[in-house]
mmCIF file of C-alpha atoms in Angstrom:
data_model
loop_
_atom_site.group_PDB
_atom_site.id
_atom_site.type_symbol
_atom_site.label_atom_id
_atom_site.label_comp_id
_atom_site.label_asym_id
_atom_site.label_seq_id
_atom_site.Cartn_x
_atom_site.Cartn_y
_atom_site.Cartn_z
ATOM 1 C CA MET A 1 9.438 3.922 -9.913
ATOM 2 C CA HIS A 2 6.117 4.414 -11.662
ATOM 3 C CA PRO A 3 4.230 2.899 -14.615
ATOM 4 C CA PRO A 4 4.736 4.660 -17.953
ATOM 5 C CA GLY A 5 2.157 7.392 -18.327
ATOM 6 C CA ALA A 6 1.468 7.660 -14.594
ATOM 7 C CA ASP A 7 0.139 11.128 -13.794
ATOM 8 C CA THR A 8 -1.764 10.522 -10.548
ATOM 9 C CA VAL A 9 -0.743 9.914 -6.945
ATOM 10 C CA LEU A 10 -2.978 7.494 -5.064
ATOM 11 C CA LEU A 11 -3.036 8.383 -1.367
ATOM 12 C CA ARG A 12 -3.915 6.250 1.647
ATOM 13 C CA HIS A 13 -4.664 7.339 5.186
ATOM 14 C CA GLY A 14 -4.978 5.194 8.307
ATOM 15 C CA ASP A 15 -6.257 6.616 11.572
ATOM 16 C CA VAL A 16 -8.616 8.937 9.715
ATOM 17 C CA ASN A 17 -10.546 5.819 8.673
ATOM 18 C CA THR A 18 -11.341 4.992 12.302
ATOM 19 C CA LYS A 19 -13.441 8.138 12.729
ATOM 20 C CA SER A 20 -17.148 8.657 12.238
ATOM 21 C CA ASN A 21 -18.176 9.692 8.750
ATOM 22 C CA THR A 22 -18.647 13.317 9.816
ATOM 23 C CA VAL A 23 -15.239 13.545 11.494
ATOM 24 C CA LYS A 24 -13.606 11.600 8.684
ATOM 25 C CA ARG A 25 -14.937 14.017 6.068
ATOM 26 C CA TYR A 26 -13.729 16.967 8.168
ATOM 27 C CA MET A 27 -10.246 15.465 8.516
ATOM 28 C CA GLU A 28 -10.038 14.646 4.827
ATOM 29 C CA GLU A 29 -10.821 18.302 4.062
ATOM 30 C CA ILE A 30 -7.932 19.363 6.303
ATOM 31 C CA LEU A 31 -5.670 16.794 4.668
ATOM 32 C CA VAL A 32 -6.472 18.162 1.210
ATOM 33 C CA GLU A 33 -5.606 21.705 2.340
ATOM 34 C CA ASN A 34 -2.292 20.511 3.771
ATOM 35 C CA LEU A 35 -1.438 18.584 0.604
ATOM 36 C CA GLU A 36 -2.188 21.616 -1.549
ATOM 37 C CA ALA A 37 0.074 23.727 0.667
ATOM 38 C CA LEU A 38 2.952 21.247 0.415
ATOM 39 C CA LEU A 39 2.696 21.136 -3.382
ATOM 40 C CA ALA A 40 2.576 24.926 -3.647
ATOM 41 C CA ASP A 41 5.470 25.382 -1.208
ATOM 42 C CA ARG A 42 7.653 23.080 -3.319
ATOM 43 C CA SER A 43 6.479 24.513 -6.662
ATOM 44 C CA ILE A 44 5.052 21.164 -7.778
ATOM 45 C CA SER A 45 2.187 21.287 -10.262
ATOM 46 C CA GLY A 46 -0.841 19.285 -9.218
ATOM 47 C CA ASP A 47 -4.457 19.381 -8.115
ATOM 48 C CA VAL A 48 -5.693 17.494 -5.068
ATOM 49 C CA GLU A 49 -9.021 15.704 -5.351
ATOM 50 C CA GLN A 50 -10.863 14.791 -2.171
ATOM 51 C CA ARG A 51 -12.236 11.272 -2.591
ATOM 52 C CA TRP A 52 -13.675 9.058 0.108
ATOM 53 C CA ASN A 53 -10.831 6.932 1.567
ATOM 54 C CA ARG A 54 -8.441 7.659 -1.309
ATOM 55 C CA PRO A 55 -7.527 11.293 -2.046
ATOM 56 C CA LEU A 56 -5.750 11.812 -5.356
ATOM 57 C CA ILE A 57 -3.157 14.205 -6.702
ATOM 58 C CA HIS A 58 -3.569 14.874 -10.423
ATOM 59 C CA THR A 59 -0.269 15.997 -11.915
ATOM 60 C CA THR A 60 1.987 15.161 -14.864
ATOM 61 C CA GLU A 61 4.250 12.186 -15.403
ATOM 62 C CA ASP A 62 7.268 14.479 -15.104
ATOM 63 C CA ALA A 63 6.097 15.666 -11.674
ATOM 64 C CA VAL A 64 4.501 12.498 -10.319
ATOM 65 C CA GLU A 65 7.564 11.379 -8.327
ATOM 66 C CA SER A 66 8.018 14.839 -6.773
ATOM 67 C CA ALA A 67 4.324 15.006 -5.940
ATOM 68 C CA THR A 68 4.557 11.586 -4.285
ATOM 69 C CA ALA A 69 7.520 12.726 -2.178
ATOM 70 C CA ALA A 70 5.628 15.833 -1.068
ATOM 71 C CA ALA A 71 2.515 13.834 -0.235
ATOM 72 C CA THR A 72 4.460 11.413 1.949
ATOM 73 C CA ASP A 73 5.569 14.340 4.105
ATOM 74 C CA ALA A 74 1.912 15.109 4.916
ATOM 75 C CA PHE A 75 0.772 14.038 8.356
ATOM 76 C CA GLY A 76 -2.109 11.587 8.030
ATOM 77 C CA ILE A 77 -0.779 9.922 4.886
ATOM 78 C CA VAL A 78 0.156 6.276 5.455
ATOM 79 C CA SER A 79 1.435 5.643 1.942
ATOM 80 C CA ALA A 80 1.303 6.966 -1.609
ATOM 81 C CA SER A 81 1.686 5.383 -5.025
ATOM 82 C CA PRO A 82 2.426 7.135 -8.323
ATOM 83 C CA ALA A 83 -0.170 5.462 -10.501
ATOM 84 C CA LEU A 84 -1.548 5.015 -13.984
ATOM 85 C CA VAL A 85 -5.323 5.515 -13.995
ATOM 86 C CA VAL A 86 -7.499 3.366 -16.266
ATOM 87 C CA SER A 87 -11.121 2.281 -16.419
ATOM 88 C CA THR A 88 -12.396 -0.593 -14.293
ATOM 89 C CA GLU A 89 -12.811 -2.889 -17.297
ATOM 90 C CA LYS A 90 -10.687 -5.952 -16.666
ATOM 91 C CA GLU A 91 -9.285 -5.939 -20.198
ATOM 92 C CA ARG A 92 -8.041 -2.368 -19.804
ATOM 93 C CA ILE A 93 -6.389 -3.175 -16.480
ATOM 94 C CA LEU A 94 -4.622 -6.152 -18.015
ATOM 95 C CA GLU A 95 -3.431 -3.976 -20.904
ATOM 96 C CA ALA A 96 -1.997 -1.475 -18.408
ATOM 97 C CA LEU A 97 -0.176 -4.252 -16.572
ATOM 98 C CA VAL A 98 1.312 -5.490 -19.840
ATOM 99 C CA GLU A 99 2.427 -1.997 -20.863
ATOM 100 C CA THR A 100 4.009 -1.492 -17.441
ATOM 101 C CA ALA A 101 5.764 -4.853 -17.475
ATOM 102 C CA ARG A 102 7.291 -4.255 -20.886
ATOM 103 C CA GLU A 103 8.745 -0.945 -19.743
ATOM 104 C CA ARG A 104 9.661 -1.624 -16.099
ATOM 105 C CA TYR A 105 10.117 -5.364 -15.569
ATOM 106 C CA THR A 106 13.635 -6.350 -16.626
ATOM 107 C CA GLY A 107 14.181 -9.559 -14.697
ATOM 108 C CA GLY A 108 13.909 -11.220 -11.319
ATOM 109 C CA THR A 109 10.791 -12.339 -9.482
ATOM 110 C CA PHE A 110 7.407 -10.649 -9.603
ATOM 111 C CA ALA A 111 3.948 -10.698 -8.050
ATOM 112 C CA VAL A 112 0.596 -9.025 -8.644
ATOM 113 C CA ASP A 113 -1.137 -7.477 -5.638
ATOM 114 C CA ALA A 114 -4.738 -6.779 -6.671
ATOM 115 C CA ARG A 115 -7.457 -5.199 -4.521
ATOM 116 C CA ARG A 116 -11.068 -4.550 -5.462
ATOM 117 C CA ALA A 117 -13.134 -2.068 -3.449
ATOM 118 C CA ASP A 118 -16.074 -2.087 -5.872
ATOM 119 C CA LYS A 119 -17.808 -5.415 -5.182
ATOM 120 C CA THR A 120 -20.288 -4.937 -8.057
ATOM 121 C CA LEU A 121 -17.684 -5.685 -10.723
ATOM 122 C CA PRO A 122 -17.835 -9.047 -12.550
ATOM 123 C CA TYR A 123 -14.434 -10.161 -11.288
ATOM 124 C CA ASP A 124 -12.735 -10.375 -7.924
ATOM 125 C CA SER A 125 -9.208 -9.672 -6.664
ATOM 126 C CA GLU A 126 -8.051 -13.252 -7.164
ATOM 127 C CA ASP A 127 -9.224 -13.226 -10.787
ATOM 128 C CA LEU A 128 -7.360 -9.993 -11.411
ATOM 129 C CA ALA A 129 -4.147 -11.173 -9.742
ATOM 130 C CA ARG A 130 -4.159 -14.519 -11.544
ATOM 131 C CA GLU A 131 -4.980 -13.148 -14.999
ATOM 132 C CA GLY A 132 -2.680 -10.168 -14.466
ATOM 133 C CA GLY A 133 0.206 -12.479 -13.608
ATOM 134 C CA THR A 134 -0.417 -14.563 -16.720
ATOM 135 C CA ALA A 135 -0.537 -11.440 -18.916
ATOM 136 C CA ILE A 136 2.723 -10.125 -17.457
ATOM 137 C CA TRP A 137 4.434 -13.500 -17.939
ATOM 138 C CA LYS A 138 3.453 -13.669 -21.585
ATOM 139 C CA ALA A 139 4.508 -10.051 -22.151
ATOM 140 C CA VAL A 140 8.130 -10.640 -21.065
ATOM 141 C CA GLU A 141 8.838 -14.344 -21.619
ATOM 142 C CA ASP A 142 10.461 -13.716 -24.991
ATOM 143 C CA GLU A 143 12.960 -11.320 -23.337
ATOM 144 C CA PHE A 144 13.842 -13.320 -20.203
ATOM 145 C CA GLN A 145 12.518 -16.091 -17.998
ATOM 146 C CA PRO A 146 10.097 -14.544 -15.479
ATOM 147 C CA GLU A 147 9.574 -16.067 -12.050
ATOM 148 C CA VAL A 148 6.683 -15.636 -9.623
ATOM 149 C CA ASP A 149 7.373 -15.055 -5.922
ATOM 150 C CA LEU A 150 4.333 -14.109 -3.877
ATOM 151 C CA ASP A 151 6.279 -13.751 -0.612
ATOM 152 C CA ASP A 152 9.261 -11.544 -1.457
ATOM 153 C CA PRO A 153 9.201 -10.488 -5.124
ATOM 154 C CA ASP A 154 11.744 -8.182 -6.707
ATOM 155 C CA ILE A 155 8.908 -6.183 -8.284
ATOM 156 C CA THR A 156 5.237 -5.983 -7.328
ATOM 157 C CA PHE A 157 2.569 -4.868 -9.743
ATOM 158 C CA GLY A 158 -0.151 -3.215 -7.685
ATOM 159 C CA VAL A 159 -3.749 -2.828 -8.809
ATOM 160 C CA GLU A 160 -6.426 -1.057 -6.818
ATOM 161 C CA VAL A 161 -9.913 -0.981 -8.280
ATOM 162 C CA ARG A 162 -12.268 1.567 -6.823
ATOM 163 C CA GLU A 163 -15.510 3.170 -7.889
ATOM 164 C CA GLU A 164 -15.232 4.121 -11.566
ATOM 165 C CA LEU A 165 -11.422 4.030 -11.659
ATOM 166 C CA ALA A 166 -8.591 1.529 -11.434
ATOM 167 C CA PHE A 167 -5.023 2.351 -10.423
ATOM 168 C CA VAL A 168 -1.903 0.488 -11.547
ATOM 169 C CA TYR A 169 1.300 1.168 -9.606
ATOM 170 C CA LEU A 170 4.663 -0.298 -8.672
ATOM 171 C CA GLU A 171 5.399 0.956 -5.175
ATOM 172 C CA HIS A 172 3.981 2.026 -1.843
ATOM 173 C CA VAL A 173 5.988 5.017 -0.622
ATOM 174 C CA PRO A 174 5.523 5.225 3.176
ATOM 175 C CA GLY A 175 4.243 8.407 4.802
ATOM 176 C CA PRO A 176 4.271 9.470 8.455
ATOM 177 C CA GLY A 177 0.739 8.265 9.257
ATOM 178 C CA GLY A 178 -1.051 9.895 12.143
ATOM 179 C CA LEU A 179 -3.695 12.596 11.730
ATOM 180 C CA PRO A 180 -3.783 15.629 9.430
ATOM 181 C CA LEU A 181 -2.068 18.636 10.952
ATOM 182 C CA GLY A 182 -4.767 20.917 12.339
ATOM 183 C CA ALA A 183 -7.114 18.091 13.327
ATOM 184 C CA GLN A 184 -6.171 18.685 16.983
ATOM 185 C CA GLU A 185 -5.564 21.814 19.048
ATOM 186 C CA PRO A 186 -2.167 23.591 19.110
ATOM 187 C CA VAL A 187 0.474 22.986 21.778
ATOM 188 C CA ILE A 188 3.504 24.914 22.974
ATOM 189 C CA ALA A 189 6.662 23.115 21.818
ATOM 190 C CA LEU A 190 9.678 23.866 23.986
ATOM 191 C CA VAL A 191 12.553 23.716 21.492
ATOM 192 C CA SER A 192 16.270 23.855 22.146
ATOM 193 C CA GLY A 193 19.434 23.253 20.204
ATOM 194 C CA GLY A 194 19.348 19.559 21.097
ATOM 195 C CA ILE A 195 18.210 16.450 19.285
ATOM 196 C CA ASP A 196 15.163 15.501 21.321
ATOM 197 C CA SER A 197 12.834 18.500 21.351
ATOM 198 C CA PRO A 198 12.286 18.827 17.573
ATOM 199 C CA VAL A 199 11.556 15.098 17.338
ATOM 200 C CA ALA A 200 8.979 15.460 20.109
ATOM 201 C CA ALA A 201 7.439 18.436 18.301
ATOM 202 C CA TYR A 202 7.289 16.405 15.079
ATOM 203 C CA GLU A 203 5.552 13.546 16.871
ATOM 204 C CA MET A 204 2.861 15.900 18.188
ATOM 205 C CA MET A 205 2.436 17.355 14.693
ATOM 206 C CA LYS A 206 1.974 13.777 13.493
ATOM 207 C CA ARG A 207 -0.984 13.480 15.854
ATOM 208 C CA GLY A 208 -2.579 16.560 14.303
ATOM 209 C CA CYS A 209 -1.368 19.245 16.737
ATOM 210 C CA PRO A 210 0.005 22.488 15.264
ATOM 211 C CA ILE A 211 3.008 23.620 17.311
ATOM 212 C CA VAL A 212 3.761 27.031 18.751
ATOM 213 C CA PRO A 213 7.562 26.905 19.136
ATOM 214 C CA ALA A 214 9.021 28.487 22.258
ATOM 215 C CA TYR A 215 12.741 28.943 22.869
ATOM 216 C CA VAL A 216 14.077 30.016 26.258
ATOM 217 C CA ASP A 217 17.091 32.299 25.850
ATOM 218 C CA LEU A 218 19.601 31.208 28.502
ATOM 219 C CA GLY A 219 21.682 34.348 28.175
ATOM 220 C CA ALA A 220 25.381 33.786 28.672
ATOM 221 C CA TYR A 221 24.749 30.101 29.349
ATOM 222 C CA GLY A 222 23.195 29.491 25.969
ATOM 223 C CA GLY A 223 26.381 29.216 24.003
ATOM 224 C CA ILE A 224 27.034 30.691 20.581
ATOM 225 C CA ASP A 225 25.244 27.926 18.685
ATOM 226 C CA HIS A 226 22.341 27.303 21.040
ATOM 227 C CA GLU A 227 19.773 29.673 19.536
ATOM 228 C CA ALA A 228 20.915 29.134 15.950
ATOM 229 C CA ARG A 229 20.498 25.372 16.288
ATOM 230 C CA ALA A 230 17.028 25.746 17.791
ATOM 231 C CA MET A 231 15.912 28.040 14.983
ATOM 232 C CA GLU A 232 17.280 25.689 12.346
ATOM 233 C CA THR A 233 15.270 22.767 13.698
ATOM 234 C CA VAL A 234 12.115 24.888 13.653
ATOM 235 C CA ARG A 235 12.851 25.818 10.040
ATOM 236 C CA LYS A 236 13.057 22.131 9.202
ATOM 237 C CA LEU A 237 9.776 21.434 10.993
ATOM 238 C CA SER A 238 8.086 24.312 9.190
ATOM 239 C CA GLY A 239 8.779 22.517 5.908
ATOM 240 C CA TYR A 240 6.229 19.901 6.955
ATOM 241 C CA ALA A 241 3.644 22.592 7.709
ATOM 242 C CA PRO A 242 3.967 25.431 5.165
ATOM 243 C CA ASN A 243 0.390 26.618 5.767
ATOM 244 C CA PHE A 244 0.888 26.977 9.538
ATOM 245 C CA ASP A 245 2.620 29.785 11.425
ATOM 246 C CA THR A 246 5.828 28.497 13.016
ATOM 247 C CA GLN A 247 7.309 31.754 14.242
ATOM 248 C CA VAL A 248 9.226 31.245 17.474
ATOM 249 C CA TYR A 249 8.460 32.870 20.807
ATOM 250 C CA LYS A 250 11.822 33.747 22.305
ATOM 251 C CA ILE A 251 11.453 33.855 26.084
ATOM 252 C CA PRO A 252 14.112 35.766 28.073
ATOM 253 C CA GLY A 253 15.641 33.523 30.716
ATOM 254 C CA GLY A 254 19.224 34.700 31.167
ATOM 255 C CA GLU A 255 18.674 36.618 34.414
ATOM 256 C CA THR A 256 16.836 33.703 35.989
ATOM 257 C CA VAL A 257 19.605 31.272 35.014
ATOM 258 C CA ASP A 258 22.169 33.608 36.567
ATOM 259 C CA LEU A 259 20.077 33.684 39.746
ATOM 260 C CA LEU A 260 19.729 29.913 39.930
ATOM 261 C CA VAL A 261 23.457 29.369 39.379
ATOM 262 C CA SER A 262 24.364 31.871 42.085
ATOM 263 C CA GLU A 263 21.806 30.783 44.699
ATOM 264 C CA MET A 264 21.289 27.034 44.145
ATOM 265 C CA GLU A 265 23.579 24.054 43.917
ATOM 266 C CA GLN A 266 21.641 20.824 44.160
ATOM 267 C CA GLY A 267 18.322 20.850 42.320
ATOM 268 C CA ARG A 268 18.821 23.934 40.173
ATOM 269 C CA MET A 269 18.290 22.014 36.932
ATOM 270 C CA LEU A 270 14.896 20.974 38.240
ATOM 271 C CA SER A 271 14.048 24.549 39.142
ATOM 272 C CA LEU A 272 15.099 25.613 35.657
ATOM 273 C CA ARG A 273 12.739 23.020 34.185
ATOM 274 C CA ARG A 274 9.978 24.371 36.399
ATOM 275 C CA PHE A 275 10.722 27.844 35.044
ATOM 276 C CA PHE A 276 10.404 26.469 31.508
ATOM 277 C CA TYR A 277 7.067 24.804 32.219
ATOM 278 C CA ARG A 278 5.469 27.789 33.875
ATOM 279 C CA ALA A 279 6.695 30.104 31.101
ATOM 280 C CA ALA A 280 5.308 27.713 28.481
ATOM 281 C CA GLU A 281 1.983 27.509 30.300
ATOM 282 C CA THR A 282 1.719 31.290 30.484
ATOM 283 C CA LEU A 283 2.488 31.535 26.782
ATOM 284 C CA ALA A 284 -0.155 28.880 26.091
ATOM 285 C CA GLU A 285 -2.740 31.039 27.829
ATOM 286 C CA LEU A 286 -1.729 34.015 25.688
ATOM 287 C CA VAL A 287 -1.947 32.158 22.351
ATOM 288 C CA ASP A 288 -4.783 29.742 23.175
ATOM 289 C CA ALA A 289 -2.677 26.576 23.120
ATOM 290 C CA ASN A 290 -3.744 23.525 25.075
ATOM 291 C CA GLY A 291 -0.644 21.796 26.303
ATOM 292 C CA ILE A 292 3.149 21.709 26.445
ATOM 293 C CA VAL A 293 5.392 19.284 24.578
ATOM 294 C CA THR A 294 8.963 18.461 25.545
ATOM 295 C CA GLY A 295 11.596 15.991 24.391
ATOM 296 C CA GLU A 296 12.063 14.338 27.764
ATOM 297 C CA ALA A 297 12.464 10.567 28.098
ATOM 298 C CA VAL A 298 12.473 8.555 31.304
ATOM 299 C CA GLY A 299 15.973 8.336 32.759
ATOM 300 C CA GLN A 300 17.746 10.004 29.854
ATOM 301 C CA LYS A 301 19.094 12.772 32.107
ATOM 302 C CA SER A 302 19.222 13.295 35.840
ATOM 303 C CA SER A 303 16.312 15.749 35.631
ATOM 304 C CA GLN A 304 14.252 13.101 33.842
ATOM 305 C CA THR A 305 13.985 10.366 36.451
ATOM 306 C CA VAL A 306 10.390 9.408 37.145
ATOM 307 C CA ARG A 307 10.426 11.213 40.490
ATOM 308 C CA ASN A 308 12.016 14.343 39.039
ATOM 309 C CA LEU A 309 9.536 14.467 36.182
ATOM 310 C CA GLY A 310 6.767 14.357 38.764
ATOM 311 C CA VAL A 311 8.301 17.246 40.691
ATOM 312 C CA THR A 312 8.969 19.486 37.699
ATOM 313 C CA SER A 313 5.588 18.814 36.063
ATOM 314 C CA ARG A 314 3.779 20.333 39.050
ATOM 315 C CA ALA A 315 4.927 23.791 37.958
ATOM 316 C CA ALA A 316 2.290 23.654 35.223
ATOM 317 C CA ARG A 317 -1.433 23.054 35.334
ATOM 318 C CA LEU A 318 -1.648 22.253 31.632
ATOM 319 C CA PRO A 319 -0.667 18.729 30.548
ATOM 320 C CA VAL A 320 2.988 18.233 29.673
ATOM 321 C CA HIS A 321 3.135 15.885 26.670
ATOM 322 C CA ARG A 322 6.247 13.753 26.329
ATOM 323 C CA PRO A 323 5.937 11.682 23.137
ATOM 324 C CA LEU A 324 9.511 10.362 23.508
ATOM 325 C CA LEU A 325 8.952 9.231 27.087
ATOM 326 C CA THR A 326 9.832 5.551 26.593
ATOM 327 C CA LEU A 327 12.196 5.748 23.611
ATOM 328 C CA ASP A 328 15.885 4.853 23.669
ATOM 329 C CA LYS A 329 18.315 7.571 22.624
ATOM 330 C CA GLN A 330 19.388 5.725 19.475
ATOM 331 C CA ASP A 331 15.764 5.562 18.336
ATOM 332 C CA ILE A 332 15.367 9.316 18.877
ATOM 333 C CA VAL A 333 18.555 9.974 16.931
ATOM 334 C CA ALA A 334 17.348 7.762 14.082
ATOM 335 C CA LYS A 335 14.069 9.667 13.953
ATOM 336 C CA ALA A 336 15.896 12.998 13.995
ATOM 337 C CA ARG A 337 17.951 11.872 11.016
ATOM 338 C CA ALA A 338 14.837 10.691 9.191
ATOM 339 C CA ILE A 339 13.058 14.048 9.563
ATOM 340 C CA ASP A 340 16.260 16.015 8.912
ATOM 341 C CA THR A 341 16.499 17.799 12.268
ATOM 342 C CA TYR A 342 19.585 15.985 13.491
ATOM 343 C CA THR A 343 22.512 18.203 14.343
ATOM 344 C CA ASP A 344 25.946 17.486 15.731
ATOM 345 C CA SER A 345 25.279 16.452 19.317
ATOM 346 C CA THR A 346 28.884 17.113 20.313
ATOM 347 C CA ILE A 347 28.457 20.876 19.962
ATOM 348 C CA ASN A 348 27.981 22.457 23.371
ATOM 349 C CA ALA A 349 24.268 23.154 23.776
ATOM 350 C CA GLY A 350 24.772 25.496 26.702
ATOM 351 C CA CYS A 351 22.557 23.828 29.312
ATOM 352 C CA ASN A 352 25.384 21.537 30.366
ATOM 353 C CA ARG A 353 27.184 24.548 31.863
ATOM 354 C CA VAL A 354 24.169 25.197 34.102
ATOM 355 C CA ALA A 355 24.244 21.732 35.644
ATOM 356 C CA PRO A 356 25.861 21.513 39.104
ATOM 357 C CA ASP A 357 28.632 19.074 39.937
ATOM 358 C CA ARG A 358 26.254 17.010 42.071
ATOM 359 C CA VAL A 359 22.988 16.242 40.329
ATOM 360 C CA GLU A 360 19.631 15.568 41.939
ATOM 361 C CA THR A 361 17.939 12.336 40.840
ATOM 362 C CA ASN A 362 15.442 11.790 43.663
ATOM 363 C CA ALA A 363 13.954 15.180 44.414
ATOM 364 C CA ARG A 364 11.136 16.022 46.802
ATOM 365 C CA LEU A 365 8.930 19.002 46.057
ATOM 366 C CA GLU A 366 8.967 20.706 49.451
ATOM 367 C CA PRO A 367 12.786 20.871 49.865
ATOM 368 C CA LEU A 368 13.085 22.089 46.278
ATOM 369 C CA LEU A 369 10.552 24.865 46.895
ATOM 370 C CA GLU A 370 12.510 25.931 49.961
ATOM 371 C CA ALA A 371 15.787 26.064 48.020
ATOM 372 C CA GLU A 372 14.649 27.815 44.853
ATOM 373 C CA PRO A 373 13.928 31.557 44.613
ATOM 374 C CA ASP A 374 10.531 32.435 46.037
ATOM 375 C CA ASP A 375 9.541 34.319 42.903
ATOM 376 C CA LEU A 376 10.732 31.718 40.383
ATOM 377 C CA LEU A 377 7.336 31.023 38.861
ATOM 378 C CA GLU A 378 6.393 34.702 38.833
ATOM 379 C CA ARG A 379 9.615 35.316 36.922
ATOM 380 C CA ALA A 380 8.576 32.658 34.432
ATOM 381 C CA GLU A 381 5.172 34.246 33.913
ATOM 382 C CA ALA A 382 6.713 37.683 33.391
ATOM 383 C CA ALA A 383 9.287 36.261 30.962
ATOM 384 C CA ALA A 384 6.551 34.656 28.861
ATOM 385 C CA ARG A 385 4.615 37.914 28.718
ATOM 386 C CA ASN A 386 7.798 39.615 27.480
ATOM 387 C CA ALA A 387 8.552 36.965 24.825
ATOM 388 C CA GLU A 388 9.745 38.229 21.458
ATOM 389 C CA LEU A 389 8.234 36.749 18.313
ATOM 390 C CA VAL A 390 10.998 35.922 15.818
ATOM 391 C CA GLU A 391 11.246 34.224 12.433
ATOM 392 C CA PRO A 392 13.044 30.867 12.614
#
């Protein structure tokens, strides 16, 4: 909901504000580019203005809600408010509050949340909140009996007064927070047809890291839906990053899976993970990425016990980032639903058919090296060099 006449989106960022002025300005420039790309990708009219601490989207009242929705998909944005812009004169702000109340306030409790960044003005936040509340009360008291509730109001009239401009709004629409995408270096995102890996990729994007998606083709063990599901999740992720290349590197792994199934019983899932890591690391070297991200969480699967994670991680020299490491499965599922990458987890994802009857939960590196094919990591490196670049 927005005030009548609102044609601007007021944007707020969080972690960007903790940086030095030079870094902050750099990150705000990236954020503006990403916002412009999101608007263009969704055919939403609007111009992004880079302002210190509070970027703005100038649009039309008809498009202000759509522009707000697009902005709150931008990494780095903590919240956004479709707003009516007026001068900083107190009388004009009070008039805007009255106009908004007459159109949008139809009953229940209300509050005024006023903030003043410009300390040179002849009024403070408390003055504005008190006088704004009185003006709203008088504007509607002939229609219904208003009631003030400063703790949990049904409607909050927001006012933010900054240099030269004041903004009147009715809601804070939450964004993802984090850092603008592109503020950090890219990472290889190992994606599969499961729930976890796209959520992990999203979380790294939220910290500013562009992703280079990599999918390991398991051959006959992949299942009919395995690749299609992986590509669909990458398509969904690309919607958050329309100005970044999210083509998928498809790494051939079918022959190696066949070999592991035929030659190994206990520990072959760990060796397969080691194949994944080394292939991802080799790909990272080819595309100048700086790490690997996976959807692993401690104890979620037999290959993800703390000891097993330590064993499999040693196949790569680059850091393996696991942003879901301590999350419960239900929290990962909830996040997948929120970012629209959730798919039916009951569909066979293929990897389950690779798992042996007796799983390894307490592996040691030396026995695993003795059991796995001698050329496993060389196979992984060759597979990465032969990866096919495909559109998701």
